[in-house]
Amino acid sequence: KGVGRVVDEVYGTREENPNRPWVMVDGTFATPYHQRALDIPGVDVSIQSCTKYLGGHSDILAGSVSSKSPEFCHGIAKVQKLITAPLNPMDSYLLMRGIRTLDVRMQRHGENALQVAKMLDEHPLVASTFYPGLENHPDNTGGDECLVAQAFRSGRDSPEDASFMPQTYGGMIAFIVAGEGDVALERAKKVCEGLRVVNLAVSLGSVESLVEHPASMTHAMIPREDRLAGGLDDGLIRISVGIERASDLVQDLKQSLDRVMEEERAERAA
């Protein structure tokens, strides 16, 4: 809300100033289940990576751009026609299939993620856990007015929906393995490689759980100093929690973390 309000204050509304910058929101992580970006005052465009949660099955490459502005939509349609970017029929069908189950999948993603986050938050090998559903998250101050509650609408269209639609907080978790420098780096790699239920892969938002270690995967080519300056610690791990049985996911992550600790104890004893 803040960005849209500031842009309106500085540049005026679109009707008042045709040159007003377009305010765009990437809603991929939240999905329309949690956040309808075009309902936020001042937001002009909502974009989604449909490859992720909207498709939900790791079997398509797709994206969407939505706007309430006829001018913007006309421009997008023109570009789409000129560069032949429309989605092919098969992927369109698979995306439609995924959207049909988005509601129930997002609820399960959130329920599972909270259980996983609670375990990680208590594990001795984990230095920090970042998940908005945890009570210790800085934006989770409690009550319906806190930032987390407002950001995660959990599929509710009215206050009455809260009686049968539980509050959830999405399926994305990040945590930092304890240690400094190469110690944290190697520990994180071992944790990821020791998983048996959770899949080691870069993507997210699918029915299956995926884990990635940025320092050795997506951001391996970035100089360490630049990576750390951007907040990507050596021991940072990201999990996209799927819709498997929650106890299986919790146990899988716990056994991998425990194994790393046990191996280190054995090395010290030797």
PDB file of C-alpha atoms in Angstrom:
ATOM      1  CA  LYS A   1       0.000   0.000   0.000  1.00  0.00           C
ATOM      2  CA  GLY A   2       2.838   2.367   0.854  1.00  0.00           C
ATOM      3  CA  VAL A   3       4.448   2.336  -2.593  1.00  0.00           C
ATOM      4  CA  GLY A   4       1.187   2.995  -4.398  1.00  0.00           C
ATOM      5  CA  ARG A   5       0.285   5.793  -1.987  1.00  0.00           C
ATOM      6  CA  VAL A   6       3.666   7.491  -2.377  1.00  0.00           C
ATOM      7  CA  VAL A   7       3.491   7.298  -6.179  1.00  0.00           C
ATOM      8  CA  ASP A   8      -0.003   8.821  -6.095  1.00  0.00           C
ATOM      9  CA  GLU A   9       1.178  11.604  -3.788  1.00  0.00           C
ATOM     10  CA  VAL A  10       4.211  12.466  -5.934  1.00  0.00           C
ATOM     11  CA  TYR A  11       2.834  11.937  -9.454  1.00  0.00           C
ATOM     12  CA  GLY A  12      -0.936  12.045  -8.987  1.00  0.00           C
ATOM     13  CA  THR A  13      -3.384   9.447 -10.251  1.00  0.00           C
ATOM     14  CA  ARG A  14      -3.308   8.014 -13.756  1.00  0.00           C
ATOM     15  CA  GLU A  15      -6.247  10.238 -14.732  1.00  0.00           C
ATOM     16  CA  GLU A  16      -4.413  13.329 -13.508  1.00  0.00           C
ATOM     17  CA  ASN A  17      -1.011  12.452 -14.944  1.00  0.00           C
ATOM     18  CA  PRO A  18      -0.675  10.073 -17.925  1.00  0.00           C
ATOM     19  CA  ASN A  19       3.094   9.921 -17.279  1.00  0.00           C
ATOM     20  CA  ARG A  20       2.658   8.516 -13.785  1.00  0.00           C
ATOM     21  CA  PRO A  21       4.992   5.479 -13.331  1.00  0.00           C
ATOM     22  CA  TRP A  22       3.359   2.081 -13.494  1.00  0.00           C
ATOM     23  CA  VAL A  23       3.338   0.370 -10.100  1.00  0.00           C
ATOM     24  CA  MET A  24       3.771  -3.390 -10.523  1.00  0.00           C
ATOM     25  CA  VAL A  25       3.543  -6.146  -7.903  1.00  0.00           C
ATOM     26  CA  ASP A  26       5.010  -9.626  -8.312  1.00  0.00           C
ATOM     27  CA  GLY A  27       2.520 -11.867  -6.548  1.00  0.00           C
ATOM     28  CA  THR A  28       4.202 -15.206  -7.307  1.00  0.00           C
ATOM     29  CA  PHE A  29       4.944 -16.196  -3.709  1.00  0.00           C
ATOM     30  CA  ALA A  30       1.633 -14.988  -2.270  1.00  0.00           C
ATOM     31  CA  THR A  31      -0.620 -15.988  -5.208  1.00  0.00           C
ATOM     32  CA  PRO A  32      -4.168 -14.588  -5.497  1.00  0.00           C
ATOM     33  CA  TYR A  33      -5.104 -16.942  -2.639  1.00  0.00           C
ATOM     34  CA  HIS A  34      -3.293 -14.663  -0.218  1.00  0.00           C
ATOM     35  CA  GLN A  35      -3.025 -11.329  -1.984  1.00  0.00           C
ATOM     36  CA  ARG A  36      -4.954  -9.668  -4.790  1.00  0.00           C
ATOM     37  CA  ALA A  37      -2.469  -7.041  -5.856  1.00  0.00           C
ATOM     38  CA  LEU A  38      -4.871  -5.095  -8.083  1.00  0.00           C
ATOM     39  CA  ASP A  39      -7.094  -4.415  -5.065  1.00  0.00           C
ATOM     40  CA  ILE A  40      -4.234  -2.495  -3.412  1.00  0.00           C
ATOM     41  CA  PRO A  41      -4.676   1.275  -3.958  1.00  0.00           C
ATOM     42  CA  GLY A  42      -2.137   2.652  -6.403  1.00  0.00           C
ATOM     43  CA  VAL A  43      -1.125  -0.685  -7.928  1.00  0.00           C
ATOM     44  CA  ASP A  44      -1.504  -0.813 -11.700  1.00  0.00           C
ATOM     45  CA  VAL A  45      -0.144  -4.210 -12.710  1.00  0.00           C
ATOM     46  CA  SER A  46       0.068  -7.662 -11.156  1.00  0.00           C
ATOM     47  CA  ILE A  47       2.516 -10.232 -12.488  1.00  0.00           C
ATOM     48  CA  GLN A  48       2.784 -13.928 -11.683  1.00  0.00           C
ATOM     49  CA  SER A  49       5.190 -16.693 -12.536  1.00  0.00           C
ATOM     50  CA  CYS A  50       2.563 -19.296 -13.366  1.00  0.00           C
ATOM     51  CA  THR A  51       5.331 -21.890 -13.489  1.00  0.00           C
ATOM     52  CA  LYS A  52       5.185 -21.832  -9.689  1.00  0.00           C
ATOM     53  CA  TYR A  53       2.068 -22.020  -7.489  1.00  0.00           C
ATOM     54  CA  LEU A  54      -0.581 -21.295 -10.122  1.00  0.00           C
ATOM     55  CA  GLY A  55       0.553 -24.233 -12.253  1.00  0.00           C
ATOM     56  CA  GLY A  56       1.584 -26.091  -9.153  1.00  0.00           C
ATOM     57  CA  HIS A  57       2.937 -29.315 -10.664  1.00  0.00           C
ATOM     58  CA  SER A  58       6.383 -28.457 -12.109  1.00  0.00           C
ATOM     59  CA  ASP A  59       5.236 -29.264 -15.637  1.00  0.00           C
ATOM     60  CA  ILE A  60       4.820 -25.909 -17.403  1.00  0.00           C
ATOM     61  CA  LEU A  61       6.689 -22.672 -18.095  1.00  0.00           C
ATOM     62  CA  ALA A  62       4.253 -19.765 -18.021  1.00  0.00           C
ATOM     63  CA  GLY A  63       3.643 -16.272 -16.714  1.00  0.00           C
ATOM     64  CA  SER A  64       0.814 -13.785 -16.470  1.00  0.00           C
ATOM     65  CA  VAL A  65       0.392 -10.012 -16.516  1.00  0.00           C
ATOM     66  CA  SER A  66      -2.888  -8.518 -15.258  1.00  0.00           C
ATOM     67  CA  SER A  67      -4.096  -4.929 -15.098  1.00  0.00           C
ATOM     68  CA  LYS A  68      -7.278  -2.924 -14.723  1.00  0.00           C
ATOM     69  CA  SER A  69      -5.883  -0.343 -17.160  1.00  0.00           C
ATOM     70  CA  PRO A  70      -7.291  -0.658 -20.712  1.00  0.00           C
ATOM     71  CA  GLU A  71      -4.277   1.303 -21.973  1.00  0.00           C
ATOM     72  CA  PHE A  72      -1.785  -1.107 -20.396  1.00  0.00           C
ATOM     73  CA  CYS A  73      -3.699  -4.207 -21.470  1.00  0.00           C
ATOM     74  CA  HIS A  74      -3.849  -2.942 -25.053  1.00  0.00           C
ATOM     75  CA  GLY A  75      -0.082  -2.431 -25.052  1.00  0.00           C
ATOM     76  CA  ILE A  76       0.536  -5.894 -23.626  1.00  0.00           C
ATOM     77  CA  ALA A  77      -1.761  -7.503 -26.193  1.00  0.00           C
ATOM     78  CA  LYS A  78       0.077  -5.714 -29.000  1.00  0.00           C
ATOM     79  CA  VAL A  79       3.484  -6.886 -27.781  1.00  0.00           C
ATOM     80  CA  GLN A  80       2.164 -10.409 -27.274  1.00  0.00           C
ATOM     81  CA  LYS A  81       0.894 -10.501 -30.844  1.00  0.00           C
ATOM     82  CA  LEU A  82       4.086  -9.097 -32.351  1.00  0.00           C
ATOM     83  CA  ILE A  83       6.505 -11.459 -30.588  1.00  0.00           C
ATOM     84  CA  THR A  84       4.139 -14.466 -30.663  1.00  0.00           C
ATOM     85  CA  ALA A  85       4.230 -15.023 -26.889  1.00  0.00           C
ATOM     86  CA  PRO A  86       0.802 -16.617 -26.189  1.00  0.00           C
ATOM     87  CA  LEU A  87       0.880 -19.833 -24.175  1.00  0.00           C
ATOM     88  CA  ASN A  88       0.466 -23.011 -26.216  1.00  0.00           C
ATOM     89  CA  PRO A  89      -2.793 -25.020 -25.881  1.00  0.00           C
ATOM     90  CA  MET A  90      -1.353 -27.883 -23.798  1.00  0.00           C
ATOM     91  CA  ASP A  91       0.329 -25.621 -21.262  1.00  0.00           C
ATOM     92  CA  SER A  92      -2.821 -23.484 -21.145  1.00  0.00           C
ATOM     93  CA  TYR A  93      -4.823 -26.577 -20.243  1.00  0.00           C
ATOM     94  CA  LEU A  94      -2.306 -27.621 -17.567  1.00  0.00           C
ATOM     95  CA  LEU A  95      -2.316 -24.123 -16.088  1.00  0.00           C
ATOM     96  CA  MET A  96      -6.116 -24.106 -15.961  1.00  0.00           C
ATOM     97  CA  ARG A  97      -6.001 -27.496 -14.227  1.00  0.00           C
ATOM     98  CA  GLY A  98      -3.573 -26.129 -11.649  1.00  0.00           C
ATOM     99  CA  ILE A  99      -5.645 -23.030 -10.913  1.00  0.00           C
ATOM    100  CA  ARG A 100      -8.664 -25.213 -10.171  1.00  0.00           C
ATOM    101  CA  THR A 101      -6.891 -26.709  -7.157  1.00  0.00           C
ATOM    102  CA  LEU A 102      -5.029 -23.576  -6.036  1.00  0.00           C
ATOM    103  CA  ASP A 103      -7.276 -22.985  -3.020  1.00  0.00           C
ATOM    104  CA  VAL A 104      -6.844 -26.407  -1.436  1.00  0.00           C
ATOM    105  CA  ARG A 105      -3.160 -26.608  -2.327  1.00  0.00           C
ATOM    106  CA  MET A 106      -2.315 -23.230  -0.783  1.00  0.00           C
ATOM    107  CA  GLN A 107      -4.080 -24.164   2.426  1.00  0.00           C
ATOM    108  CA  ARG A 108      -2.042 -27.383   2.669  1.00  0.00           C
ATOM    109  CA  HIS A 109       1.201 -25.597   1.738  1.00  0.00           C
ATOM    110  CA  GLY A 110       0.635 -23.201   4.619  1.00  0.00           C
ATOM    111  CA  GLU A 111      -0.354 -25.832   7.153  1.00  0.00           C
ATOM    112  CA  ASN A 112       2.716 -27.940   6.339  1.00  0.00           C
ATOM    113  CA  ALA A 113       5.073 -24.974   6.280  1.00  0.00           C
ATOM    114  CA  LEU A 114       4.095 -23.902   9.780  1.00  0.00           C
ATOM    115  CA  GLN A 115       4.905 -27.353  11.162  1.00  0.00           C
ATOM    116  CA  VAL A 116       8.255 -27.399   9.363  1.00  0.00           C
ATOM    117  CA  ALA A 117       9.106 -23.865  10.490  1.00  0.00           C
ATOM    118  CA  LYS A 118       8.377 -24.680  14.137  1.00  0.00           C
ATOM    119  CA  MET A 119      10.743 -27.656  14.038  1.00  0.00           C
ATOM    120  CA  LEU A 120      13.492 -25.630  12.346  1.00  0.00           C
ATOM    121  CA  ASP A 121      13.092 -22.795  14.818  1.00  0.00           C
ATOM    122  CA  GLU A 122      13.831 -25.165  17.703  1.00  0.00           C
ATOM    123  CA  HIS A 123      16.655 -27.204  16.139  1.00  0.00           C
ATOM    124  CA  PRO A 124      20.152 -26.592  17.590  1.00  0.00           C
ATOM    125  CA  LEU A 125      21.837 -26.583  14.172  1.00  0.00           C
ATOM    126  CA  VAL A 126      19.589 -23.775  12.914  1.00  0.00           C
ATOM    127  CA  ALA A 127      20.681 -20.232  13.769  1.00  0.00           C
ATOM    128  CA  SER A 128      17.661 -18.395  12.329  1.00  0.00           C
ATOM    129  CA  THR A 129      14.322 -19.315  10.771  1.00  0.00           C
ATOM    130  CA  PHE A 130      12.360 -16.901   8.607  1.00  0.00           C
ATOM    131  CA  TYR A 131       8.650 -17.637   8.245  1.00  0.00           C
ATOM    132  CA  PRO A 132       5.829 -15.113   8.741  1.00  0.00           C
ATOM    133  CA  GLY A 133       3.680 -17.655  10.563  1.00  0.00           C
ATOM    134  CA  LEU A 134       6.113 -17.923  13.469  1.00  0.00           C
ATOM    135  CA  GLU A 135       5.241 -15.844  16.518  1.00  0.00           C
ATOM    136  CA  ASN A 136       8.791 -14.471  16.647  1.00  0.00           C
ATOM    137  CA  HIS A 137       8.595 -13.011  13.132  1.00  0.00           C
ATOM    138  CA  PRO A 138       9.015  -9.207  13.454  1.00  0.00           C
ATOM    139  CA  ASP A 139       5.922  -8.487  11.346  1.00  0.00           C
ATOM    140  CA  ASN A 140       3.713 -10.987  13.175  1.00  0.00           C
ATOM    141  CA  THR A 141       2.604  -8.705  16.003  1.00  0.00           C
ATOM    142  CA  GLY A 142      -0.742 -10.433  16.530  1.00  0.00           C
ATOM    143  CA  GLY A 143      -4.286  -9.398  15.716  1.00  0.00           C
ATOM    144  CA  ASP A 144      -6.026  -8.780  12.420  1.00  0.00           C
ATOM    145  CA  GLU A 145      -4.271  -5.431  11.876  1.00  0.00           C
ATOM    146  CA  CYS A 146      -0.677  -6.723  11.905  1.00  0.00           C
ATOM    147  CA  LEU A 147       1.236  -6.690   8.623  1.00  0.00           C
ATOM    148  CA  VAL A 148       1.365 -10.486   8.323  1.00  0.00           C
ATOM    149  CA  ALA A 149      -2.393 -10.919   8.771  1.00  0.00           C
ATOM    150  CA  GLN A 150      -3.084  -8.253   6.160  1.00  0.00           C
ATOM    151  CA  ALA A 151      -0.595  -9.707   3.689  1.00  0.00           C
ATOM    152  CA  PHE A 152      -1.947 -13.269   3.935  1.00  0.00           C
ATOM    153  CA  ARG A 153      -5.693 -13.220   3.375  1.00  0.00           C
ATOM    154  CA  SER A 154      -5.838 -17.035   3.216  1.00  0.00           C
ATOM    155  CA  GLY A 155      -8.533 -17.154   0.545  1.00  0.00           C
ATOM    156  CA  ARG A 156     -10.999 -15.144   2.609  1.00  0.00           C
ATOM    157  CA  ASP A 157     -13.380 -12.761   0.855  1.00  0.00           C
ATOM    158  CA  SER A 158     -15.131 -11.534   4.014  1.00  0.00           C
ATOM    159  CA  PRO A 159     -14.554 -11.579   7.799  1.00  0.00           C
ATOM    160  CA  GLU A 160     -17.142 -14.346   8.114  1.00  0.00           C
ATOM    161  CA  ASP A 161     -14.892 -16.686   6.109  1.00  0.00           C
ATOM    162  CA  ALA A 162     -12.451 -16.813   9.020  1.00  0.00           C
ATOM    163  CA  SER A 163     -14.779 -19.185  10.885  1.00  0.00           C
ATOM    164  CA  PHE A 164     -14.092 -22.015   8.415  1.00  0.00           C
ATOM    165  CA  MET A 165     -10.977 -20.882   6.498  1.00  0.00           C
ATOM    166  CA  PRO A 166      -7.906 -21.053   8.767  1.00  0.00           C
ATOM    167  CA  GLN A 167      -5.165 -18.441   8.655  1.00  0.00           C
ATOM    168  CA  THR A 168      -2.093 -19.698   6.787  1.00  0.00           C
ATOM    169  CA  TYR A 169       1.116 -17.993   5.705  1.00  0.00           C
ATOM    170  CA  GLY A 170       2.287 -19.522   2.446  1.00  0.00           C
ATOM    171  CA  GLY A 171       4.736 -22.303   1.743  1.00  0.00           C
ATOM    172  CA  MET A 172       8.111 -20.530   1.579  1.00  0.00           C
ATOM    173  CA  ILE A 173      10.635 -20.839   4.417  1.00  0.00           C
ATOM    174  CA  ALA A 174      14.244 -19.707   4.718  1.00  0.00           C
ATOM    175  CA  PHE A 175      16.628 -20.703   7.467  1.00  0.00           C
ATOM    176  CA  ILE A 176      20.317 -20.267   8.236  1.00  0.00           C
ATOM    177  CA  VAL A 177      22.452 -23.163   9.380  1.00  0.00           C
ATOM    178  CA  ALA A 178      24.622 -22.309  12.379  1.00  0.00           C
ATOM    179  CA  GLY A 179      28.300 -21.590  11.803  1.00  0.00           C
ATOM    180  CA  GLU A 180      30.544 -19.110  10.048  1.00  0.00           C
ATOM    181  CA  GLY A 181      32.050 -19.082   6.577  1.00  0.00           C
ATOM    182  CA  ASP A 182      33.028 -22.453   5.138  1.00  0.00           C
ATOM    183  CA  VAL A 183      31.652 -24.278   8.180  1.00  0.00           C
ATOM    184  CA  ALA A 184      28.138 -23.000   7.521  1.00  0.00           C
ATOM    185  CA  LEU A 185      28.572 -23.501   3.778  1.00  0.00           C
ATOM    186  CA  GLU A 186      29.508 -27.186   4.099  1.00  0.00           C
ATOM    187  CA  ARG A 187      26.880 -27.843   6.751  1.00  0.00           C
ATOM    188  CA  ALA A 188      24.146 -26.375   4.557  1.00  0.00           C
ATOM    189  CA  LYS A 189      25.254 -28.434   1.557  1.00  0.00           C
ATOM    190  CA  LYS A 190      25.226 -31.613   3.642  1.00  0.00           C
ATOM    191  CA  VAL A 191      21.770 -30.838   5.007  1.00  0.00           C
ATOM    192  CA  CYS A 192      20.374 -30.420   1.492  1.00  0.00           C
ATOM    193  CA  GLU A 193      22.125 -33.517   0.154  1.00  0.00           C
ATOM    194  CA  GLY A 194      20.938 -35.627   3.089  1.00  0.00           C
ATOM    195  CA  LEU A 195      17.227 -35.121   2.406  1.00  0.00           C
ATOM    196  CA  ARG A 196      15.197 -38.049   1.091  1.00  0.00           C
ATOM    197  CA  VAL A 197      11.616 -36.734   0.869  1.00  0.00           C
ATOM    198  CA  VAL A 198      12.376 -33.117   0.011  1.00  0.00           C
ATOM    199  CA  ASN A 199      13.835 -32.703  -3.492  1.00  0.00           C
ATOM    200  CA  LEU A 200      17.009 -30.718  -4.166  1.00  0.00           C
ATOM    201  CA  ALA A 201      15.965 -28.287  -6.915  1.00  0.00           C
ATOM    202  CA  VAL A 202      15.869 -24.545  -7.553  1.00  0.00           C
ATOM    203  CA  SER A 203      12.197 -24.027  -8.426  1.00  0.00           C
ATOM    204  CA  LEU A 204       9.280 -23.545  -6.021  1.00  0.00           C
ATOM    205  CA  GLY A 205       5.511 -23.638  -5.636  1.00  0.00           C
ATOM    206  CA  SER A 206       4.910 -27.236  -6.651  1.00  0.00           C
ATOM    207  CA  VAL A 207       3.036 -30.035  -4.912  1.00  0.00           C
ATOM    208  CA  GLU A 208       6.392 -31.610  -4.045  1.00  0.00           C
ATOM    209  CA  SER A 209       8.739 -29.977  -1.533  1.00  0.00           C
ATOM    210  CA  LEU A 210      11.906 -28.418  -2.963  1.00  0.00           C
ATOM    211  CA  VAL A 211      15.038 -27.164  -1.240  1.00  0.00           C
ATOM    212  CA  GLU A 212      17.933 -25.063  -2.504  1.00  0.00           C
ATOM    213  CA  HIS A 213      21.188 -23.661  -1.136  1.00  0.00           C
ATOM    214  CA  PRO A 214      21.804 -20.295  -2.839  1.00  0.00           C
ATOM    215  CA  ALA A 215      25.512 -20.052  -1.995  1.00  0.00           C
ATOM    216  CA  SER A 216      26.315 -23.242  -3.919  1.00  0.00           C
ATOM    217  CA  MET A 217      23.496 -23.163  -6.477  1.00  0.00           C
ATOM    218  CA  THR A 218      21.656 -20.073  -7.755  1.00  0.00           C
ATOM    219  CA  HIS A 219      24.212 -17.557  -6.468  1.00  0.00           C
ATOM    220  CA  ALA A 220      27.404 -19.612  -6.726  1.00  0.00           C
ATOM    221  CA  MET A 221      28.859 -17.301  -9.424  1.00  0.00           C
ATOM    222  CA  ILE A 222      28.401 -14.162  -7.314  1.00  0.00           C
ATOM    223  CA  PRO A 223      31.489 -13.091  -5.316  1.00  0.00           C
ATOM    224  CA  ARG A 224      31.072 -14.011  -1.663  1.00  0.00           C
ATOM    225  CA  GLU A 225      31.388 -10.406  -0.489  1.00  0.00           C
ATOM    226  CA  ASP A 226      28.588  -9.276  -2.818  1.00  0.00           C
ATOM    227  CA  ARG A 227      26.414 -12.215  -1.831  1.00  0.00           C
ATOM    228  CA  LEU A 228      26.824 -11.530   1.886  1.00  0.00           C
ATOM    229  CA  ALA A 229      26.163  -7.828   1.327  1.00  0.00           C
ATOM    230  CA  GLY A 230      22.862  -8.826  -0.249  1.00  0.00           C
ATOM    231  CA  GLY A 231      21.868 -10.834   2.814  1.00  0.00           C
ATOM    232  CA  LEU A 232      22.569 -14.290   1.391  1.00  0.00           C
ATOM    233  CA  ASP A 233      24.517 -16.006   4.162  1.00  0.00           C
ATOM    234  CA  ASP A 234      26.752 -19.019   3.534  1.00  0.00           C
ATOM    235  CA  GLY A 235      24.376 -21.223   5.509  1.00  0.00           C
ATOM    236  CA  LEU A 236      21.110 -19.906   4.045  1.00  0.00           C
ATOM    237  CA  ILE A 237      18.695 -22.584   2.796  1.00  0.00           C
ATOM    238  CA  ARG A 238      15.336 -21.988   1.119  1.00  0.00           C
ATOM    239  CA  ILE A 239      12.499 -24.490   1.252  1.00  0.00           C
ATOM    240  CA  SER A 240       9.366 -24.549  -0.854  1.00  0.00           C
ATOM    241  CA  VAL A 241       7.129 -26.712   1.320  1.00  0.00           C
ATOM    242  CA  GLY A 242       4.858 -29.034  -0.659  1.00  0.00           C
ATOM    243  CA  ILE A 243       1.635 -30.821   0.151  1.00  0.00           C
ATOM    244  CA  GLU A 244       3.113 -34.140   1.295  1.00  0.00           C
ATOM    245  CA  ARG A 245       2.336 -35.500   4.750  1.00  0.00           C
ATOM    246  CA  ALA A 246       3.607 -32.866   7.179  1.00  0.00           C
ATOM    247  CA  SER A 247       5.156 -35.394   9.552  1.00  0.00           C
ATOM    248  CA  ASP A 248       7.200 -36.877   6.678  1.00  0.00           C
ATOM    249  CA  LEU A 249       8.630 -33.459   5.818  1.00  0.00           C
ATOM    250  CA  VAL A 250       9.418 -32.597   9.424  1.00  0.00           C
ATOM    251  CA  GLN A 251      11.113 -35.939   9.996  1.00  0.00           C
ATOM    252  CA  ASP A 252      13.112 -35.723   6.773  1.00  0.00           C
ATOM    253  CA  LEU A 253      14.533 -32.305   7.587  1.00  0.00           C
ATOM    254  CA  LYS A 254      15.177 -33.250  11.202  1.00  0.00           C
ATOM    255  CA  GLN A 255      17.041 -36.442  10.310  1.00  0.00           C
ATOM    256  CA  SER A 256      19.267 -34.577   7.875  1.00  0.00           C
ATOM    257  CA  LEU A 257      20.080 -31.857  10.403  1.00  0.00           C
ATOM    258  CA  ASP A 258      20.660 -34.463  13.118  1.00  0.00           C
ATOM    259  CA  ARG A 259      22.933 -36.482  10.832  1.00  0.00           C
ATOM    260  CA  VAL A 260      25.192 -33.500  10.180  1.00  0.00           C
ATOM    261  CA  MET A 261      25.513 -32.935  13.923  1.00  0.00           C
ATOM    262  CA  GLU A 262      26.224 -36.608  14.583  1.00  0.00           C
ATOM    263  CA  GLU A 263      28.917 -36.770  11.870  1.00  0.00           C
ATOM    264  CA  GLU A 264      30.649 -33.724  13.370  1.00  0.00           C
ATOM    265  CA  ARG A 265      30.561 -35.275  16.846  1.00  0.00           C
ATOM    266  CA  ALA A 266      32.067 -38.484  15.462  1.00  0.00           C
ATOM    267  CA  GLU A 267      34.850 -36.550  13.736  1.00  0.00           C
ATOM    268  CA  ARG A 268      35.700 -34.699  16.925  1.00  0.00           C
ATOM    269  CA  ALA A 269      35.695 -37.945  18.922  1.00  0.00           C
ATOM    270  CA  ALA A 270      38.058 -39.568  16.422  1.00  0.00           C
TER     271      ALA A 270
END
